[in-house]
JSON list of C-alpha atoms in Angstrom, two decimals:
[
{"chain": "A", "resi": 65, "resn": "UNK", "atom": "CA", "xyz": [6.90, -0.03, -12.61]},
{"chain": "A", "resi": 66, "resn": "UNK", "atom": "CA", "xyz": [6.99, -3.49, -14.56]},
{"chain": "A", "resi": 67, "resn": "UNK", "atom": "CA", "xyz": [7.37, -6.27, -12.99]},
{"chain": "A", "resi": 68, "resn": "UNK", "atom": "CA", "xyz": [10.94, -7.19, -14.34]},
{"chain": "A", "resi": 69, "resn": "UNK", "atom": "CA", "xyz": [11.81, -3.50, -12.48]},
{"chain": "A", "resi": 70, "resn": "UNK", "atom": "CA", "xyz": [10.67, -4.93, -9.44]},
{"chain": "A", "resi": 71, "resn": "UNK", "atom": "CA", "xyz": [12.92, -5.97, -6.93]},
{"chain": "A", "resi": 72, "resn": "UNK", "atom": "CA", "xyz": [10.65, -7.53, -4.23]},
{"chain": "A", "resi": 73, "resn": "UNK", "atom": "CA", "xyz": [8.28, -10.24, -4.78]},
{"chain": "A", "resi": 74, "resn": "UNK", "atom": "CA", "xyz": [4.74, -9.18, -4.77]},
{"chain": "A", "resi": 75, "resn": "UNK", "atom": "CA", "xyz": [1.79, -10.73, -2.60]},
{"chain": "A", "resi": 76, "resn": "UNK", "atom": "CA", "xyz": [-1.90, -10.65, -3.32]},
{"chain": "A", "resi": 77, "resn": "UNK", "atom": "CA", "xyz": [-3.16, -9.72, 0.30]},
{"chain": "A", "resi": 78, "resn": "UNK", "atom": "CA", "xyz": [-5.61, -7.02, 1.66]},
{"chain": "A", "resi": 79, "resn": "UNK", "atom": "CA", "xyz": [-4.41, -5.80, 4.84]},
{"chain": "A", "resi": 80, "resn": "UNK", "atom": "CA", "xyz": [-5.22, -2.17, 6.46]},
{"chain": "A", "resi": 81, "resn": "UNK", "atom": "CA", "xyz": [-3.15, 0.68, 5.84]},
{"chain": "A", "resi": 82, "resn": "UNK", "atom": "CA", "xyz": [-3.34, 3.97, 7.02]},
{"chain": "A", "resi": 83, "resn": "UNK", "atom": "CA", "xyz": [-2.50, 7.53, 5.21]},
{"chain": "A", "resi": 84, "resn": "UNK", "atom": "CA", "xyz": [-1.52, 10.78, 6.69]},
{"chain": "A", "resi": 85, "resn": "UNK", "atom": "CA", "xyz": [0.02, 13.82, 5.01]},
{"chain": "A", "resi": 86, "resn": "UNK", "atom": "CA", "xyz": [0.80, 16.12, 7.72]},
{"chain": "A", "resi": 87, "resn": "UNK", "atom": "CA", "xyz": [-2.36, 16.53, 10.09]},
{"chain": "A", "resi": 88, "resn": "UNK", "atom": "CA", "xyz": [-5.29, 17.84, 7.44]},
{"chain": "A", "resi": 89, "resn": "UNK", "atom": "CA", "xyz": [-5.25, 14.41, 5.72]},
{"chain": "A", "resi": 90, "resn": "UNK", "atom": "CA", "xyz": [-5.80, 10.98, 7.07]},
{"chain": "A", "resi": 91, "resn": "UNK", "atom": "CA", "xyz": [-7.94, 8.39, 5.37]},
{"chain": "A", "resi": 92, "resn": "UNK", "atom": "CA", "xyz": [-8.34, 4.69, 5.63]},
{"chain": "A", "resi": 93, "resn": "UNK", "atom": "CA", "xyz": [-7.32, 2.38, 2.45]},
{"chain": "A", "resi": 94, "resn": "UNK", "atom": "CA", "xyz": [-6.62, -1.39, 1.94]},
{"chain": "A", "resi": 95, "resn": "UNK", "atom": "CA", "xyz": [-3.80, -2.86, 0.22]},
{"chain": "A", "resi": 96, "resn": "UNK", "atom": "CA", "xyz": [-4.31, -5.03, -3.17]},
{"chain": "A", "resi": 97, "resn": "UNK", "atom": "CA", "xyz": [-0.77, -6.45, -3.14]},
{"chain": "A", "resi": 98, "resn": "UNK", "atom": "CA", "xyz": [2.13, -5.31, -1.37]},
{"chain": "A", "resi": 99, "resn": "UNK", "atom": "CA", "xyz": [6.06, -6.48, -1.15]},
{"chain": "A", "resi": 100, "resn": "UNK", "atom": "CA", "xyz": [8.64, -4.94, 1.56]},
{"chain": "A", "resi": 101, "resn": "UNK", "atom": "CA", "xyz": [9.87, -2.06, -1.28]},
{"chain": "A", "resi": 102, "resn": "UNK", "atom": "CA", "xyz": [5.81, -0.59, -1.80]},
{"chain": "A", "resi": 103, "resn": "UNK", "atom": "CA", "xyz": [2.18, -1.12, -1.68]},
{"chain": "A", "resi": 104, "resn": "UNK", "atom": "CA", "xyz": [-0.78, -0.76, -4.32]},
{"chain": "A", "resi": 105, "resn": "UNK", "atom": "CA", "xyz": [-3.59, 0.19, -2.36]},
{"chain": "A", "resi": 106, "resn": "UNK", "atom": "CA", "xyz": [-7.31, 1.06, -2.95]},
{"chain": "A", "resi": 107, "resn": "UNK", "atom": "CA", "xyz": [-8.72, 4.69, -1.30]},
{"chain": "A", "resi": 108, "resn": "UNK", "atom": "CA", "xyz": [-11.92, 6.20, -1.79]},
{"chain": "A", "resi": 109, "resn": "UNK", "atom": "CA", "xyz": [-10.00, 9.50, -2.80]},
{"chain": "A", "resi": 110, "resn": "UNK", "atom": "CA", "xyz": [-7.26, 10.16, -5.21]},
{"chain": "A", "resi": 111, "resn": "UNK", "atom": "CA", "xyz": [-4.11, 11.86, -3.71]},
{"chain": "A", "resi": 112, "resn": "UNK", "atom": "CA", "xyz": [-1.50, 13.21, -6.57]},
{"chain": "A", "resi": 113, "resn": "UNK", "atom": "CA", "xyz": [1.19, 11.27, -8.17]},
{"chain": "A", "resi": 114, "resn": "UNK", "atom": "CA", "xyz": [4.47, 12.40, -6.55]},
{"chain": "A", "resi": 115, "resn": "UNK", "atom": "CA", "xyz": [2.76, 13.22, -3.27]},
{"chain": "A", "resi": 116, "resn": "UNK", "atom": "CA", "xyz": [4.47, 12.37, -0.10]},
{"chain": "A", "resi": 117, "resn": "UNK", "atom": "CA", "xyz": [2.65, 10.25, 2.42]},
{"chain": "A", "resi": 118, "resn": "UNK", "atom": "CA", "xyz": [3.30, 8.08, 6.01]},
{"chain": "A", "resi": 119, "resn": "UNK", "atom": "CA", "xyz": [1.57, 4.66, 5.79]},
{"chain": "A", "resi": 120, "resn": "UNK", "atom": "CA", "xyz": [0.38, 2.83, 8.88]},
{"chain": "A", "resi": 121, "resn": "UNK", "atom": "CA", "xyz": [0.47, -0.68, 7.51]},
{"chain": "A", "resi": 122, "resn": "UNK", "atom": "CA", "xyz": [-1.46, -3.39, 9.89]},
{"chain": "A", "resi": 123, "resn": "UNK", "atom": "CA", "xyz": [-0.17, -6.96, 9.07]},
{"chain": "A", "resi": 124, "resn": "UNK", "atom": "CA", "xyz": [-2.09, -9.61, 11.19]},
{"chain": "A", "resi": 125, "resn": "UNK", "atom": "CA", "xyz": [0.23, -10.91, 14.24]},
{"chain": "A", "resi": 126, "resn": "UNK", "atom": "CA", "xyz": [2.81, -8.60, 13.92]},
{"chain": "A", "resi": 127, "resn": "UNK", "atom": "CA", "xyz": [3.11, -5.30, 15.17]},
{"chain": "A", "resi": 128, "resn": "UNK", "atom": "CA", "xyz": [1.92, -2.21, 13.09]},
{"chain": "A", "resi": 129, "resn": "UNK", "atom": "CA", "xyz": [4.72, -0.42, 10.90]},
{"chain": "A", "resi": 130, "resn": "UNK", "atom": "CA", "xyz": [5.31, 2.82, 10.06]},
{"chain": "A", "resi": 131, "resn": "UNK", "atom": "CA", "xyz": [7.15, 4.21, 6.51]},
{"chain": "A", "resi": 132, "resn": "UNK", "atom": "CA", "xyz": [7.31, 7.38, 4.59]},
{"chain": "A", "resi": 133, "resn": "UNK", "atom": "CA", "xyz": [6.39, 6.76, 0.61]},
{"chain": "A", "resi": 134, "resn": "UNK", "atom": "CA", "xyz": [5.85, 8.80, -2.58]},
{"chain": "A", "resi": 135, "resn": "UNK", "atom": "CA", "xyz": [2.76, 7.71, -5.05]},
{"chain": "A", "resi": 136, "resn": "UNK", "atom": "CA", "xyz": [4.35, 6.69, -8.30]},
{"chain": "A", "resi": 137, "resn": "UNK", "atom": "CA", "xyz": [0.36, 6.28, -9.80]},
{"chain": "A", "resi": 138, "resn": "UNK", "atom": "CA", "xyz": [-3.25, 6.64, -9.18]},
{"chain": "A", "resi": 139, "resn": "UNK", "atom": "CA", "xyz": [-5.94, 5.48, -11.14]},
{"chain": "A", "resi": 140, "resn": "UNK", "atom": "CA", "xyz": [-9.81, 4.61, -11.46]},
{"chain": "A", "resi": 141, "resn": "UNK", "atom": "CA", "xyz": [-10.46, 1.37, -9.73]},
{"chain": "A", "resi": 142, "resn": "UNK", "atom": "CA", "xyz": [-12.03, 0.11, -12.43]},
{"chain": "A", "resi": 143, "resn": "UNK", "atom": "CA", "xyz": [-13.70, -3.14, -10.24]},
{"chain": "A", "resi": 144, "resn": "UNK", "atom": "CA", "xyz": [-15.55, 0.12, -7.55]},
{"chain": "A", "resi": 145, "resn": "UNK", "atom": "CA", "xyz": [-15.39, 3.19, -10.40]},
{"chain": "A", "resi": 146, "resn": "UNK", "atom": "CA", "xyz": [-18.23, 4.87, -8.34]},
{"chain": "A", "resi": 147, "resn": "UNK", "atom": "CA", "xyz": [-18.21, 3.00, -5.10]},
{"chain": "A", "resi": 148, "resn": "UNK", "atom": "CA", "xyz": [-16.47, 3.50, -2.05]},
{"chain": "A", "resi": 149, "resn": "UNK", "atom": "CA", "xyz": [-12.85, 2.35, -3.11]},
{"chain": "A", "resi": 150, "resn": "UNK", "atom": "CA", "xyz": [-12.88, 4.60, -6.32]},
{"chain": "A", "resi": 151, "resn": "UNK", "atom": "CA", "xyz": [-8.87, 4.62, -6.66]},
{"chain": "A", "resi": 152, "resn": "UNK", "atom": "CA", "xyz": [-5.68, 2.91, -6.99]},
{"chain": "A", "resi": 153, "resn": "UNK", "atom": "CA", "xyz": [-2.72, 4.27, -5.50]},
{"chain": "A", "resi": 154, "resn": "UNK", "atom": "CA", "xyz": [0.79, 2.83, -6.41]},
{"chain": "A", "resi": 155, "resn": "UNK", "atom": "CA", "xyz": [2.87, 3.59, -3.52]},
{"chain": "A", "resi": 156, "resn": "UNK", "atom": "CA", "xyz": [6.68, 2.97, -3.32]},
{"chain": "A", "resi": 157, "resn": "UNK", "atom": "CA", "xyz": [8.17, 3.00, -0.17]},
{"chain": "A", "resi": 158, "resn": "UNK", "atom": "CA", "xyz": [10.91, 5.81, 0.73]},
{"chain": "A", "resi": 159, "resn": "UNK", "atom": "CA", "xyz": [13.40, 2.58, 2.49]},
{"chain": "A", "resi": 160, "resn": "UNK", "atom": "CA", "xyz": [12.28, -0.67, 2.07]},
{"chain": "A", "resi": 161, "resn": "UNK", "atom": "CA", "xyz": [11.36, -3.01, 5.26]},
{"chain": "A", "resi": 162, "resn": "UNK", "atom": "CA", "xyz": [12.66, -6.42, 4.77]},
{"chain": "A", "resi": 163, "resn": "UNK", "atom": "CA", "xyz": [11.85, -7.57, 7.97]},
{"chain": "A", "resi": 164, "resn": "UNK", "atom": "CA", "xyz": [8.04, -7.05, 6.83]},
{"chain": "A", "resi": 165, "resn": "UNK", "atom": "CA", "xyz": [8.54, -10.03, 4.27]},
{"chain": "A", "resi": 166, "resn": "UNK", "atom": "CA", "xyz": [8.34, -12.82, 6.60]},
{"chain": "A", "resi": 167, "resn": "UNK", "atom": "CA", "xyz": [5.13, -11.59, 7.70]},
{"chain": "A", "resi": 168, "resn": "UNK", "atom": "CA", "xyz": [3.68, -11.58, 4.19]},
{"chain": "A", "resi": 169, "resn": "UNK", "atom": "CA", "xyz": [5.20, -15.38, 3.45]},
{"chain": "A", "resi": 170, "resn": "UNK", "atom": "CA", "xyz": [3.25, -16.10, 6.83]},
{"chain": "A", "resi": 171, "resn": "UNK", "atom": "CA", "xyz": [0.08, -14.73, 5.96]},
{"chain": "A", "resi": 172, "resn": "UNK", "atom": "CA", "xyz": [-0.19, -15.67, 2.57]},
{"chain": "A", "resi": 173, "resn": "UNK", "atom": "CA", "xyz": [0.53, -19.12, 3.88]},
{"chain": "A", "resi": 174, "resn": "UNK", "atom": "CA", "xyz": [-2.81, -18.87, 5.53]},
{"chain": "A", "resi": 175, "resn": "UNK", "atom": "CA", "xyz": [-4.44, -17.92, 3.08]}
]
């Protein structure tokens, strides 16, 4: 998606987030940036573009939050190609969460 497409404002922070599709798959990533419509996060598998997924996302003093999404891209991390966070997955979020943004503005505040 370019960046004029977006409609949320993007910020540059690495927070957990957790991936499940259905019960065989669970794995651990870490977001790159992240705005209250999606997430580009970094996994040490690929999933396939178009795939479902539930995202755990853990945003420092707030409480955990839970959202369906469907990956719109993967690709090579080129900055870990054969380390532990080998991908990229562009995630966009099945309903947005607004009320996530004020945690974002307060975080990357700190920062």
């Amino acid at each position: 998606m370019t960046e004029e497409r977006r409609s949320a404002k993007r910020h540059a922070l690495w927070v957990p987030v957790e991936l499940r599709q259905g019960e065989d798959v669970y794995m651990l990533a870490v977001s790159r940036n992240i705005s209250f419509t999606g997430v580009l996060v970094i996994v040490g598998a690929a999933l396939g573009e178009g795939e479902r997924v539930e995202l755990t996302i853990s945003v420092p003093n707030a409480d955990d939050r839970k959202v369906m999404g469907d990956i719109v891209r993967v690709q090579v991390n080129d900055e870990d190609p054969d380390g532990l966070w080998k991908y990229l997955l562009a995630i966009h979020f099945e309903e947005a969460v607004p009320e996530l943004e004020a945690a974002f503005e307060k975080l990357e505040a700190r920062s």
